[in-house]
Amino acid sequence: MRFVLPFVRHVDPASHLLVDPQNRIVRRVSDMRGMYGDAAAEAELVANGDPVLYDMLEGDALNTPGDLAFCTTVLHPGKVGDEYFMTKGHLHVLRDRAEVYYILAGRGALVCETPEGEVDVREVGAGDVYYVPGGWAHRTVNVGAEDLVFFAIYPAEAGHDYAFIEERGFRKRIVDDGQGGWKAVE
Ligand code: PAN
Ligand code: ZN
């Protein structure tokens, strides 16, 4: 059995950003075609600058079973129609692999569901630790006015399965409630 050496990485306490990420993934509205409920609003945003929804700053690309992977997500505020900016959402390829999110800044709604139909929606803010159990598809939604930033730690071999969500979507959408807050709708 070979192990990596212990190491230190740095999350800037002021910006909450992971310093010197190994990989950076940027997702724009056009990367999530068909995922928002309002297709016309989605097309209009794509035609008008195709804004960045979120950045993923990934730490060391470890993929040996037993290792842990980590990633900072910066999800910007905004809406597509009345639906708040959100991540794609996924199941882990290895379905039983769990994950921890530590919320560093902003306000979010965590939307989880199982393929069997259970649904769980929670509001989180800075300082909250959110536990995603194995078997739950998970999506993050920015329901605030600032960037939502969170640090995720998950088994390196877990893998990301987006196809399930691309085909079926989540049962709940997180939309503006018309009073500055949010509500979950079918
Ligand atoms: C997170 C997510 C990240 C972006 O690190 O990958 O927030 O969401 P999508 O991957 O759904 O686009 C995580 O859950 N990793 O397993
Ligand atoms: Zn995950």
Short mmCIF file of N, CA and C and ligand atoms in Angstrom, two decimals:
data_model
loop_
_atom_site.label_atom_id
_atom_site.label_comp_id
_atom_site.label_asym_id
_atom_site.label_seq_id
_atom_site.Cartn_x
_atom_site.Cartn_y
_atom_site.Cartn_z
N MET A 1 0.86 -1.21 0.00
CA MET A 1 0.00 0.00 0.00
C MET A 1 0.88 1.25 0.00
N ARG A 2 0.62 2.17 -0.94
CA ARG A 2 1.37 3.42 -0.99
C ARG A 2 0.46 4.58 -0.58
N PHE A 3 0.97 5.46 0.25
CA PHE A 3 0.21 6.62 0.66
C PHE A 3 0.92 7.88 0.19
N VAL A 4 0.17 8.98 -0.02
CA VAL A 4 0.81 10.25 -0.32
C VAL A 4 1.40 10.79 0.98
N LEU A 5 2.31 11.74 0.85
CA LEU A 5 2.87 12.37 2.04
C LEU A 5 1.85 13.35 2.62
N PRO A 6 1.90 13.59 3.92
CA PRO A 6 1.05 14.65 4.49
C PRO A 6 1.34 15.96 3.78
N PHE A 7 0.33 16.80 3.67
CA PHE A 7 0.55 18.11 3.02
C PHE A 7 -0.38 19.15 3.60
N VAL A 8 -0.08 20.40 3.27
CA VAL A 8 -0.89 21.53 3.74
C VAL A 8 -1.33 22.34 2.53
N ARG A 9 -2.58 22.70 2.47
CA ARG A 9 -3.08 23.66 1.49
C ARG A 9 -3.71 24.81 2.25
N HIS A 10 -4.14 25.85 1.54
CA HIS A 10 -4.57 27.07 2.24
C HIS A 10 -5.87 27.60 1.66
N VAL A 11 -6.83 27.86 2.53
CA VAL A 11 -8.04 28.58 2.14
C VAL A 11 -7.91 29.99 2.73
N ASP A 12 -7.92 30.99 1.86
CA ASP A 12 -7.72 32.37 2.32
C ASP A 12 -8.87 32.77 3.26
N PRO A 13 -8.55 33.16 4.51
CA PRO A 13 -9.62 33.45 5.47
C PRO A 13 -10.47 34.65 5.08
N ALA A 14 -9.92 35.56 4.27
CA ALA A 14 -10.69 36.74 3.88
C ALA A 14 -11.61 36.44 2.70
N SER A 15 -11.05 35.83 1.66
CA SER A 15 -11.85 35.59 0.44
C SER A 15 -12.56 34.24 0.48
N HIS A 16 -12.11 33.36 1.37
CA HIS A 16 -12.62 31.98 1.47
C HIS A 16 -12.22 31.11 0.29
N LEU A 17 -11.33 31.61 -0.58
CA LEU A 17 -10.96 30.85 -1.77
C LEU A 17 -9.79 29.92 -1.49
N LEU A 18 -9.83 28.74 -2.10
CA LEU A 18 -8.71 27.80 -2.04
C LEU A 18 -7.56 28.37 -2.88
N VAL A 19 -6.41 28.52 -2.26
CA VAL A 19 -5.26 29.10 -2.94
C VAL A 19 -4.59 28.04 -3.82
N ASP A 20 -4.18 28.44 -5.03
CA ASP A 20 -3.49 27.54 -5.98
C ASP A 20 -4.23 26.21 -6.19
N PRO A 21 -5.47 26.28 -6.63
CA PRO A 21 -6.19 25.01 -6.89
C PRO A 21 -5.50 24.23 -7.99
N GLN A 22 -5.63 22.93 -7.92
CA GLN A 22 -5.03 22.07 -8.95
C GLN A 22 -5.82 22.15 -10.25
N ASN A 23 -7.13 22.40 -10.10
CA ASN A 23 -7.99 22.44 -11.28
C ASN A 23 -9.12 23.43 -10.99
N ARG A 24 -9.53 24.15 -12.05
CA ARG A 24 -10.64 25.09 -11.88
C ARG A 24 -11.68 24.81 -12.95
N ILE A 25 -12.92 24.62 -12.54
CA ILE A 25 -14.01 24.37 -13.48
C ILE A 25 -15.00 25.53 -13.34
N VAL A 26 -15.34 26.14 -14.47
CA VAL A 26 -16.29 27.25 -14.49
C VAL A 26 -17.56 26.78 -15.18
N ARG A 27 -18.70 26.97 -14.52
CA ARG A 27 -19.96 26.59 -15.17
C ARG A 27 -20.82 27.83 -15.41
N ARG A 28 -21.22 27.97 -16.68
CA ARG A 28 -22.08 29.07 -17.11
C ARG A 28 -23.49 28.56 -17.34
N VAL A 29 -24.41 29.50 -17.60
CA VAL A 29 -25.80 29.10 -17.84
C VAL A 29 -25.87 28.09 -18.99
N SER A 30 -25.03 28.30 -20.02
CA SER A 30 -25.06 27.40 -21.19
C SER A 30 -24.59 25.99 -20.86
N ASP A 31 -23.89 25.82 -19.74
CA ASP A 31 -23.48 24.47 -19.34
C ASP A 31 -24.63 23.72 -18.65
N MET A 32 -25.74 24.42 -18.43
CA MET A 32 -26.85 23.80 -17.70
C MET A 32 -28.14 23.90 -18.50
N ARG A 33 -28.00 23.85 -19.82
CA ARG A 33 -29.18 23.96 -20.69
C ARG A 33 -30.24 22.94 -20.29
N GLY A 34 -31.47 23.42 -20.17
CA GLY A 34 -32.61 22.55 -19.87
C GLY A 34 -32.80 22.26 -18.39
N MET A 35 -31.90 22.76 -17.54
CA MET A 35 -32.03 22.44 -16.10
C MET A 35 -32.91 23.44 -15.35
N TYR A 36 -33.01 24.65 -15.86
CA TYR A 36 -33.88 25.64 -15.21
C TYR A 36 -35.29 25.53 -15.79
N GLY A 37 -36.26 25.87 -14.97
CA GLY A 37 -37.64 25.69 -15.38
C GLY A 37 -38.08 26.62 -16.50
N ASP A 38 -37.51 27.85 -16.51
CA ASP A 38 -37.93 28.88 -17.46
C ASP A 38 -36.97 28.87 -18.66
N ALA A 39 -37.33 28.14 -19.71
CA ALA A 39 -36.44 27.98 -20.87
C ALA A 39 -36.18 29.31 -21.58
N ALA A 40 -37.18 30.19 -21.61
CA ALA A 40 -37.01 31.48 -22.30
C ALA A 40 -36.02 32.35 -21.54
N ALA A 41 -36.14 32.38 -20.22
CA ALA A 41 -35.20 33.17 -19.40
C ALA A 41 -33.78 32.62 -19.53
N GLU A 42 -33.68 31.30 -19.59
CA GLU A 42 -32.38 30.65 -19.75
C GLU A 42 -31.74 31.05 -21.09
N ALA A 43 -32.52 30.99 -22.16
CA ALA A 43 -32.00 31.34 -23.50
C ALA A 43 -31.60 32.80 -23.56
N GLU A 44 -32.38 33.66 -22.90
CA GLU A 44 -32.08 35.09 -22.91
C GLU A 44 -30.75 35.37 -22.20
N LEU A 45 -30.54 34.70 -21.07
CA LEU A 45 -29.28 34.89 -20.34
C LEU A 45 -28.09 34.39 -21.16
N VAL A 46 -28.26 33.25 -21.82
CA VAL A 46 -27.17 32.71 -22.65
C VAL A 46 -26.84 33.69 -23.77
N ALA A 47 -27.88 34.29 -24.35
CA ALA A 47 -27.67 35.24 -25.46
C ALA A 47 -27.06 36.56 -24.97
N ASN A 48 -27.27 36.87 -23.69
CA ASN A 48 -26.79 38.15 -23.16
C ASN A 48 -25.64 37.95 -22.18
N GLY A 49 -24.56 37.38 -22.68
CA GLY A 49 -23.34 37.30 -21.89
C GLY A 49 -23.08 35.97 -21.25
N ASP A 50 -24.10 35.10 -21.22
CA ASP A 50 -23.90 33.76 -20.67
C ASP A 50 -23.12 33.80 -19.35
N PRO A 51 -23.72 34.37 -18.30
CA PRO A 51 -22.97 34.61 -17.06
C PRO A 51 -22.45 33.32 -16.40
N VAL A 52 -21.37 33.49 -15.67
CA VAL A 52 -20.83 32.41 -14.85
C VAL A 52 -21.77 32.18 -13.67
N LEU A 53 -22.15 30.95 -13.45
CA LEU A 53 -22.97 30.60 -12.29
C LEU A 53 -22.08 30.25 -11.11
N TYR A 54 -21.06 29.42 -11.37
CA TYR A 54 -20.18 29.03 -10.26
C TYR A 54 -18.81 28.56 -10.75
N ASP A 55 -17.86 28.68 -9.82
CA ASP A 55 -16.49 28.20 -10.02
C ASP A 55 -16.25 27.07 -9.04
N MET A 56 -15.55 26.06 -9.51
CA MET A 56 -15.11 24.98 -8.63
C MET A 56 -13.59 25.01 -8.58
N LEU A 57 -13.05 25.20 -7.39
CA LEU A 57 -11.60 25.23 -7.19
C LEU A 57 -11.22 23.91 -6.53
N GLU A 58 -10.65 23.02 -7.31
CA GLU A 58 -10.39 21.66 -6.82
C GLU A 58 -8.98 21.54 -6.26
N GLY A 59 -8.90 20.85 -5.15
CA GLY A 59 -7.60 20.57 -4.54
C GLY A 59 -6.93 19.39 -5.22
N ASP A 60 -5.96 18.84 -4.58
CA ASP A 60 -5.13 17.78 -5.16
C ASP A 60 -5.98 16.64 -5.71
N ALA A 61 -5.64 16.23 -6.94
CA ALA A 61 -6.42 15.21 -7.64
C ALA A 61 -6.03 13.82 -7.16
N LEU A 62 -6.46 13.50 -5.96
CA LEU A 62 -6.18 12.17 -5.42
C LEU A 62 -7.32 11.24 -5.83
N ASN A 63 -7.00 10.05 -6.24
CA ASN A 63 -8.08 9.15 -6.65
C ASN A 63 -7.88 7.72 -6.19
N THR A 64 -7.03 7.56 -5.20
CA THR A 64 -6.82 6.23 -4.65
C THR A 64 -7.89 5.96 -3.60
N PRO A 65 -8.55 4.79 -3.65
CA PRO A 65 -9.52 4.48 -2.60
C PRO A 65 -8.92 4.71 -1.21
N GLY A 66 -9.65 5.40 -0.37
CA GLY A 66 -9.14 5.74 0.95
C GLY A 66 -8.70 7.18 1.04
N ASP A 67 -8.31 7.77 -0.09
CA ASP A 67 -7.97 9.19 -0.09
C ASP A 67 -9.24 10.03 -0.03
N LEU A 68 -9.05 11.32 0.32
CA LEU A 68 -10.15 12.28 0.32
C LEU A 68 -9.86 13.36 -0.71
N ALA A 69 -10.89 13.81 -1.39
CA ALA A 69 -10.77 14.94 -2.31
C ALA A 69 -11.43 16.15 -1.67
N PHE A 70 -11.02 17.35 -2.08
CA PHE A 70 -11.65 18.56 -1.54
C PHE A 70 -11.76 19.62 -2.61
N CYS A 71 -12.74 20.48 -2.45
CA CYS A 71 -13.09 21.44 -3.50
C CYS A 71 -13.84 22.62 -2.87
N THR A 72 -13.46 23.83 -3.27
CA THR A 72 -14.24 25.01 -2.88
C THR A 72 -15.14 25.41 -4.04
N THR A 73 -16.42 25.60 -3.75
CA THR A 73 -17.36 26.08 -4.78
C THR A 73 -17.74 27.52 -4.46
N VAL A 74 -17.71 28.38 -5.48
CA VAL A 74 -18.17 29.77 -5.35
C VAL A 74 -19.37 29.92 -6.28
N LEU A 75 -20.55 29.96 -5.67
CA LEU A 75 -21.80 30.04 -6.44
C LEU A 75 -22.33 31.47 -6.34
N HIS A 76 -22.41 32.14 -7.50
CA HIS A 76 -22.77 33.56 -7.50
C HIS A 76 -24.27 33.75 -7.26
N PRO A 77 -24.66 34.96 -6.82
CA PRO A 77 -26.09 35.24 -6.65
C PRO A 77 -26.74 35.58 -7.99
N GLY A 78 -28.00 35.28 -8.11
CA GLY A 78 -28.74 35.63 -9.33
C GLY A 78 -29.86 34.65 -9.56
N LYS A 79 -30.64 34.92 -10.61
CA LYS A 79 -31.79 34.07 -10.91
C LYS A 79 -31.91 33.85 -12.42
N VAL A 80 -32.45 32.70 -12.78
CA VAL A 80 -32.88 32.42 -14.15
C VAL A 80 -34.40 32.43 -14.08
N GLY A 81 -35.02 33.51 -14.57
CA GLY A 81 -36.45 33.70 -14.31
C GLY A 81 -36.64 33.92 -12.82
N ASP A 82 -37.46 33.12 -12.18
CA ASP A 82 -37.64 33.27 -10.72
C ASP A 82 -36.86 32.21 -9.93
N GLU A 83 -36.00 31.46 -10.63
CA GLU A 83 -35.28 30.33 -10.00
C GLU A 83 -33.84 30.75 -9.67
N TYR A 84 -33.47 30.57 -8.44
CA TYR A 84 -32.14 31.00 -8.00
C TYR A 84 -31.02 30.19 -8.65
N PHE A 85 -29.88 30.86 -8.88
CA PHE A 85 -28.70 30.18 -9.43
C PHE A 85 -28.38 28.95 -8.56
N MET A 86 -28.00 27.86 -9.24
CA MET A 86 -27.78 26.59 -8.55
C MET A 86 -26.68 25.80 -9.24
N THR A 87 -26.21 24.78 -8.56
CA THR A 87 -25.25 23.86 -9.18
C THR A 87 -26.02 22.81 -9.98
N LYS A 88 -25.29 22.10 -10.84
CA LYS A 88 -25.95 21.03 -11.61
C LYS A 88 -26.59 20.01 -10.69
N GLY A 89 -25.81 19.56 -9.74
CA GLY A 89 -26.25 18.49 -8.84
C GLY A 89 -25.89 17.13 -9.41
N HIS A 90 -25.65 16.20 -8.51
CA HIS A 90 -25.21 14.87 -8.94
C HIS A 90 -25.43 13.84 -7.84
N LEU A 91 -25.37 12.60 -8.26
CA LEU A 91 -25.18 11.46 -7.36
C LEU A 91 -23.70 11.10 -7.45
N HIS A 92 -23.19 10.44 -6.47
CA HIS A 92 -21.84 9.89 -6.63
C HIS A 92 -21.94 8.58 -7.41
N VAL A 93 -20.94 8.35 -8.26
CA VAL A 93 -20.93 7.12 -9.07
C VAL A 93 -20.98 5.92 -8.12
N LEU A 94 -20.14 5.96 -7.10
CA LEU A 94 -20.23 4.96 -6.03
C LEU A 94 -21.28 5.50 -5.06
N ARG A 95 -22.49 4.98 -5.20
CA ARG A 95 -23.67 5.59 -4.59
C ARG A 95 -23.59 5.77 -3.07
N ASP A 96 -22.84 4.89 -2.40
CA ASP A 96 -22.87 4.95 -0.93
C ASP A 96 -21.85 5.94 -0.37
N ARG A 97 -21.15 6.68 -1.22
CA ARG A 97 -20.13 7.61 -0.71
C ARG A 97 -20.76 8.92 -0.23
N ALA A 98 -20.47 9.30 1.00
CA ALA A 98 -21.02 10.50 1.62
C ALA A 98 -20.09 11.70 1.39
N GLU A 99 -20.49 12.85 1.90
CA GLU A 99 -19.72 14.08 1.67
C GLU A 99 -20.05 15.08 2.77
N VAL A 100 -19.09 15.96 3.08
CA VAL A 100 -19.32 17.04 4.04
C VAL A 100 -19.12 18.38 3.34
N TYR A 101 -20.07 19.29 3.53
CA TYR A 101 -19.93 20.68 3.05
C TYR A 101 -19.76 21.56 4.28
N TYR A 102 -18.75 22.42 4.25
CA TYR A 102 -18.60 23.45 5.29
C TYR A 102 -18.87 24.79 4.61
N ILE A 103 -19.91 25.48 5.09
CA ILE A 103 -20.33 26.73 4.44
C ILE A 103 -19.47 27.87 4.98
N LEU A 104 -18.79 28.55 4.07
CA LEU A 104 -17.85 29.61 4.46
C LEU A 104 -18.47 31.00 4.38
N ALA A 105 -19.38 31.21 3.43
CA ALA A 105 -19.98 32.55 3.26
C ALA A 105 -21.27 32.43 2.48
N GLY A 106 -22.17 33.38 2.74
CA GLY A 106 -23.41 33.46 1.97
C GLY A 106 -24.54 32.64 2.56
N ARG A 107 -25.65 32.61 1.82
CA ARG A 107 -26.82 31.83 2.24
C ARG A 107 -27.23 30.89 1.13
N GLY A 108 -27.50 29.66 1.49
CA GLY A 108 -27.85 28.69 0.47
C GLY A 108 -28.99 27.80 0.87
N ALA A 109 -29.55 27.14 -0.12
CA ALA A 109 -30.49 26.03 0.13
C ALA A 109 -29.83 24.78 -0.42
N LEU A 110 -29.78 23.75 0.40
CA LEU A 110 -29.26 22.45 -0.02
C LEU A 110 -30.44 21.56 -0.36
N VAL A 111 -30.45 21.08 -1.58
CA VAL A 111 -31.55 20.24 -2.05
C VAL A 111 -31.00 18.84 -2.28
N CYS A 112 -31.58 17.89 -1.58
CA CYS A 112 -31.15 16.50 -1.71
C CYS A 112 -32.36 15.64 -2.04
N GLU A 113 -32.13 14.59 -2.81
CA GLU A 113 -33.19 13.60 -3.01
C GLU A 113 -32.58 12.26 -3.35
N THR A 114 -33.34 11.23 -3.08
CA THR A 114 -32.89 9.88 -3.42
C THR A 114 -33.61 9.41 -4.67
N PRO A 115 -33.02 8.48 -5.41
CA PRO A 115 -33.71 7.93 -6.58
C PRO A 115 -35.05 7.30 -6.20
N GLU A 116 -35.19 6.94 -4.92
CA GLU A 116 -36.44 6.33 -4.47
C GLU A 116 -37.53 7.37 -4.20
N GLY A 117 -37.15 8.68 -4.22
CA GLY A 117 -38.18 9.71 -4.11
C GLY A 117 -38.20 10.51 -2.82
N GLU A 118 -37.30 10.22 -1.88
CA GLU A 118 -37.24 11.06 -0.68
C GLU A 118 -36.63 12.41 -1.05
N VAL A 119 -37.11 13.49 -0.41
CA VAL A 119 -36.61 14.84 -0.71
C VAL A 119 -36.27 15.53 0.60
N ASP A 120 -35.20 16.32 0.61
CA ASP A 120 -34.79 17.04 1.81
C ASP A 120 -34.24 18.40 1.37
N VAL A 121 -34.79 19.49 1.93
CA VAL A 121 -34.33 20.83 1.59
C VAL A 121 -33.98 21.56 2.88
N ARG A 122 -32.77 22.13 2.95
CA ARG A 122 -32.32 22.83 4.16
C ARG A 122 -31.72 24.17 3.79
N GLU A 123 -31.94 25.16 4.65
CA GLU A 123 -31.25 26.44 4.46
C GLU A 123 -29.98 26.42 5.29
N VAL A 124 -28.89 26.92 4.71
CA VAL A 124 -27.60 26.95 5.41
C VAL A 124 -26.94 28.32 5.22
N GLY A 125 -26.06 28.65 6.17
CA GLY A 125 -25.29 29.88 6.10
C GLY A 125 -23.90 29.65 6.66
N ALA A 126 -23.09 30.71 6.66
CA ALA A 126 -21.70 30.61 7.09
C ALA A 126 -21.59 29.91 8.44
N GLY A 127 -20.69 28.95 8.51
CA GLY A 127 -20.46 28.21 9.76
C GLY A 127 -21.20 26.89 9.80
N ASP A 128 -22.20 26.72 8.97
CA ASP A 128 -22.96 25.46 8.98
C ASP A 128 -22.15 24.33 8.32
N VAL A 129 -22.29 23.16 8.89
CA VAL A 129 -21.71 21.95 8.31
C VAL A 129 -22.86 21.10 7.82
N TYR A 130 -22.85 20.78 6.56
CA TYR A 130 -23.96 20.04 5.95
C TYR A 130 -23.45 18.66 5.56
N TYR A 131 -24.16 17.65 6.01
CA TYR A 131 -23.74 16.27 5.75
C TYR A 131 -24.62 15.66 4.66
N VAL A 132 -24.00 15.26 3.57
CA VAL A 132 -24.72 14.59 2.47
C VAL A 132 -24.50 13.09 2.64
N PRO A 133 -25.52 12.35 3.06
CA PRO A 133 -25.31 10.91 3.23
C PRO A 133 -25.15 10.22 1.88
N GLY A 134 -24.56 9.07 1.88
CA GLY A 134 -24.50 8.28 0.65
C GLY A 134 -25.91 8.06 0.10
N GLY A 135 -26.03 7.94 -1.22
CA GLY A 135 -27.31 7.62 -1.83
C GLY A 135 -28.18 8.82 -2.14
N TRP A 136 -27.77 10.02 -1.70
CA TRP A 136 -28.59 11.22 -1.93
C TRP A 136 -27.96 12.08 -3.03
N ALA A 137 -28.75 12.37 -4.08
CA ALA A 137 -28.33 13.37 -5.07
C ALA A 137 -28.34 14.73 -4.37
N HIS A 138 -27.35 15.58 -4.68
CA HIS A 138 -27.24 16.86 -3.96
C HIS A 138 -27.00 18.01 -4.91
N ARG A 139 -27.69 19.11 -4.62
CA ARG A 139 -27.58 20.35 -5.39
C ARG A 139 -27.56 21.50 -4.40
N THR A 140 -26.80 22.56 -4.74
CA THR A 140 -26.70 23.75 -3.89
C THR A 140 -27.30 24.93 -4.64
N VAL A 141 -28.06 25.75 -3.90
CA VAL A 141 -28.73 26.90 -4.51
C VAL A 141 -28.34 28.15 -3.72
N ASN A 142 -28.01 29.24 -4.43
CA ASN A 142 -27.69 30.49 -3.73
C ASN A 142 -28.98 31.29 -3.56
N VAL A 143 -29.47 31.39 -2.33
CA VAL A 143 -30.72 32.12 -2.07
C VAL A 143 -30.44 33.48 -1.45
N GLY A 144 -29.17 33.90 -1.46
CA GLY A 144 -28.81 35.19 -0.87
C GLY A 144 -28.39 36.20 -1.93
N ALA A 145 -27.84 37.32 -1.46
CA ALA A 145 -27.44 38.40 -2.36
C ALA A 145 -25.92 38.42 -2.58
N GLU A 146 -25.20 37.57 -1.85
CA GLU A 146 -23.73 37.52 -1.96
C GLU A 146 -23.33 36.16 -2.52
N ASP A 147 -22.03 36.02 -2.82
CA ASP A 147 -21.52 34.71 -3.22
C ASP A 147 -21.78 33.69 -2.10
N LEU A 148 -22.19 32.51 -2.49
CA LEU A 148 -22.26 31.38 -1.55
C LEU A 148 -20.98 30.57 -1.75
N VAL A 149 -20.19 30.43 -0.69
CA VAL A 149 -18.90 29.73 -0.80
C VAL A 149 -18.89 28.58 0.19
N PHE A 150 -18.54 27.39 -0.29
CA PHE A 150 -18.46 26.24 0.62
C PHE A 150 -17.32 25.32 0.21
N PHE A 151 -16.81 24.64 1.22
CA PHE A 151 -15.68 23.72 1.08
C PHE A 151 -16.23 22.31 1.23
N ALA A 152 -15.98 21.47 0.24
CA ALA A 152 -16.52 20.11 0.24
C ALA A 152 -15.40 19.10 0.40
N ILE A 153 -15.65 18.07 1.18
CA ILE A 153 -14.68 16.97 1.37
C ILE A 153 -15.42 15.66 1.11
N TYR A 154 -14.85 14.83 0.24
CA TYR A 154 -15.55 13.61 -0.16
C TYR A 154 -14.53 12.53 -0.53
N PRO A 155 -14.95 11.27 -0.49
CA PRO A 155 -14.01 10.20 -0.85
C PRO A 155 -13.52 10.39 -2.29
N ALA A 156 -12.21 10.29 -2.48
CA ALA A 156 -11.63 10.61 -3.78
C ALA A 156 -12.15 9.70 -4.89
N GLU A 157 -12.56 8.49 -4.53
CA GLU A 157 -13.00 7.56 -5.57
C GLU A 157 -14.50 7.66 -5.83
N ALA A 158 -15.20 8.60 -5.18
CA ALA A 158 -16.66 8.65 -5.25
C ALA A 158 -17.17 8.82 -6.68
N GLY A 159 -16.58 9.74 -7.45
CA GLY A 159 -17.02 9.99 -8.82
C GLY A 159 -18.31 10.79 -8.87
N HIS A 160 -18.54 11.50 -9.98
CA HIS A 160 -19.73 12.35 -10.12
C HIS A 160 -20.59 11.84 -11.27
N ASP A 161 -21.82 11.52 -10.95
CA ASP A 161 -22.78 11.03 -11.96
C ASP A 161 -23.81 12.14 -12.20
N TYR A 162 -23.65 12.85 -13.31
CA TYR A 162 -24.57 13.95 -13.65
C TYR A 162 -25.75 13.48 -14.47
N ALA A 163 -25.62 12.31 -15.11
CA ALA A 163 -26.64 11.87 -16.07
C ALA A 163 -28.01 11.71 -15.41
N PHE A 164 -28.01 11.20 -14.20
CA PHE A 164 -29.28 10.96 -13.50
C PHE A 164 -30.08 12.27 -13.38
N ILE A 165 -29.38 13.35 -13.00
CA ILE A 165 -30.05 14.64 -12.82
C ILE A 165 -30.37 15.29 -14.17
N GLU A 166 -29.46 15.13 -15.13
CA GLU A 166 -29.72 15.72 -16.46
C GLU A 166 -30.98 15.10 -17.07
N GLU A 167 -31.20 13.83 -16.82
CA GLU A 167 -32.36 13.16 -17.40
C GLU A 167 -33.64 13.45 -16.63
N ARG A 168 -33.55 13.44 -15.31
CA ARG A 168 -34.78 13.48 -14.50
C ARG A 168 -35.01 14.80 -13.78
N GLY A 169 -33.95 15.59 -13.61
CA GLY A 169 -34.09 16.80 -12.81
C GLY A 169 -34.33 16.47 -11.34
N PHE A 170 -34.34 17.52 -10.50
CA PHE A 170 -34.72 17.34 -9.10
C PHE A 170 -36.23 17.58 -8.98
N ARG A 171 -36.86 16.96 -8.01
CA ARG A 171 -38.29 17.15 -7.82
C ARG A 171 -38.63 18.56 -7.38
N LYS A 172 -37.74 19.19 -6.61
CA LYS A 172 -38.01 20.52 -6.07
C LYS A 172 -37.14 21.57 -6.75
N ARG A 173 -37.76 22.71 -7.07
CA ARG A 173 -37.03 23.88 -7.56
C ARG A 173 -37.08 24.95 -6.49
N ILE A 174 -36.01 25.73 -6.38
CA ILE A 174 -35.94 26.78 -5.37
C ILE A 174 -36.13 28.12 -6.07
N VAL A 175 -37.25 28.77 -5.77
CA VAL A 175 -37.63 30.00 -6.48
C VAL A 175 -37.86 31.15 -5.50
N ASP A 176 -37.86 32.36 -6.06
CA ASP A 176 -38.15 33.58 -5.31
C ASP A 176 -39.60 33.51 -4.80
N ASP A 177 -39.78 33.79 -3.51
CA ASP A 177 -41.14 33.74 -2.96
C ASP A 177 -41.87 35.07 -3.11
N GLY A 178 -41.21 36.04 -3.78
CA GLY A 178 -41.84 37.34 -4.00
C GLY A 178 -41.68 38.29 -2.83
N GLN A 179 -41.07 37.82 -1.73
CA GLN A 179 -40.89 38.66 -0.53
C GLN A 179 -39.43 38.68 -0.11
N GLY A 180 -38.55 38.48 -1.07
CA GLY A 180 -37.12 38.53 -0.77
C GLY A 180 -36.57 37.22 -0.23
N GLY A 181 -37.40 36.22 -0.13
CA GLY A 181 -36.96 34.91 0.36
C GLY A 181 -37.09 33.85 -0.73
N TRP A 182 -37.18 32.62 -0.29
CA TRP A 182 -37.27 31.53 -1.26
C TRP A 182 -38.32 30.52 -0.83
N LYS A 183 -38.75 29.75 -1.78
CA LYS A 183 -39.65 28.63 -1.47
C LYS A 183 -39.31 27.50 -2.42
N ALA A 184 -39.61 26.28 -1.99
CA ALA A 184 -39.39 25.09 -2.81
C ALA A 184 -40.71 24.74 -3.48
N VAL A 185 -40.66 24.59 -4.80
CA VAL A 185 -41.90 24.24 -5.53
C VAL A 185 -41.65 22.96 -6.32
N GLU A 186 -42.72 22.26 -6.63
CA GLU A 186 -42.61 21.01 -7.41
C GLU A 186 -42.28 21.33 -8.87
C1 PAN B 1 -19.16 19.50 -4.86
C2 PAN B 1 -19.77 19.87 -6.23
C3 PAN B 1 -19.70 21.36 -6.58
C4 PAN B 1 -20.39 21.69 -7.91
O1 PAN B 1 -17.79 19.74 -4.82
O2 PAN B 1 -19.10 19.11 -7.22
O3 PAN B 1 -20.34 22.09 -5.58
O4 PAN B 1 -21.58 21.02 -8.11
P1 PAN B 1 -21.75 20.05 -9.37
O5 PAN B 1 -20.61 19.08 -9.32
O6 PAN B 1 -23.07 19.39 -9.14
O7 PAN B 1 -21.70 20.88 -10.62
C5 PAN B 1 -19.50 18.04 -4.63
O8 PAN B 1 -20.61 17.71 -4.28
N1 PAN B 1 -18.54 17.12 -4.90
O9 PAN B 1 -18.80 15.81 -4.76
ZN ZN B 2 -20.87 15.44 -4.36
#
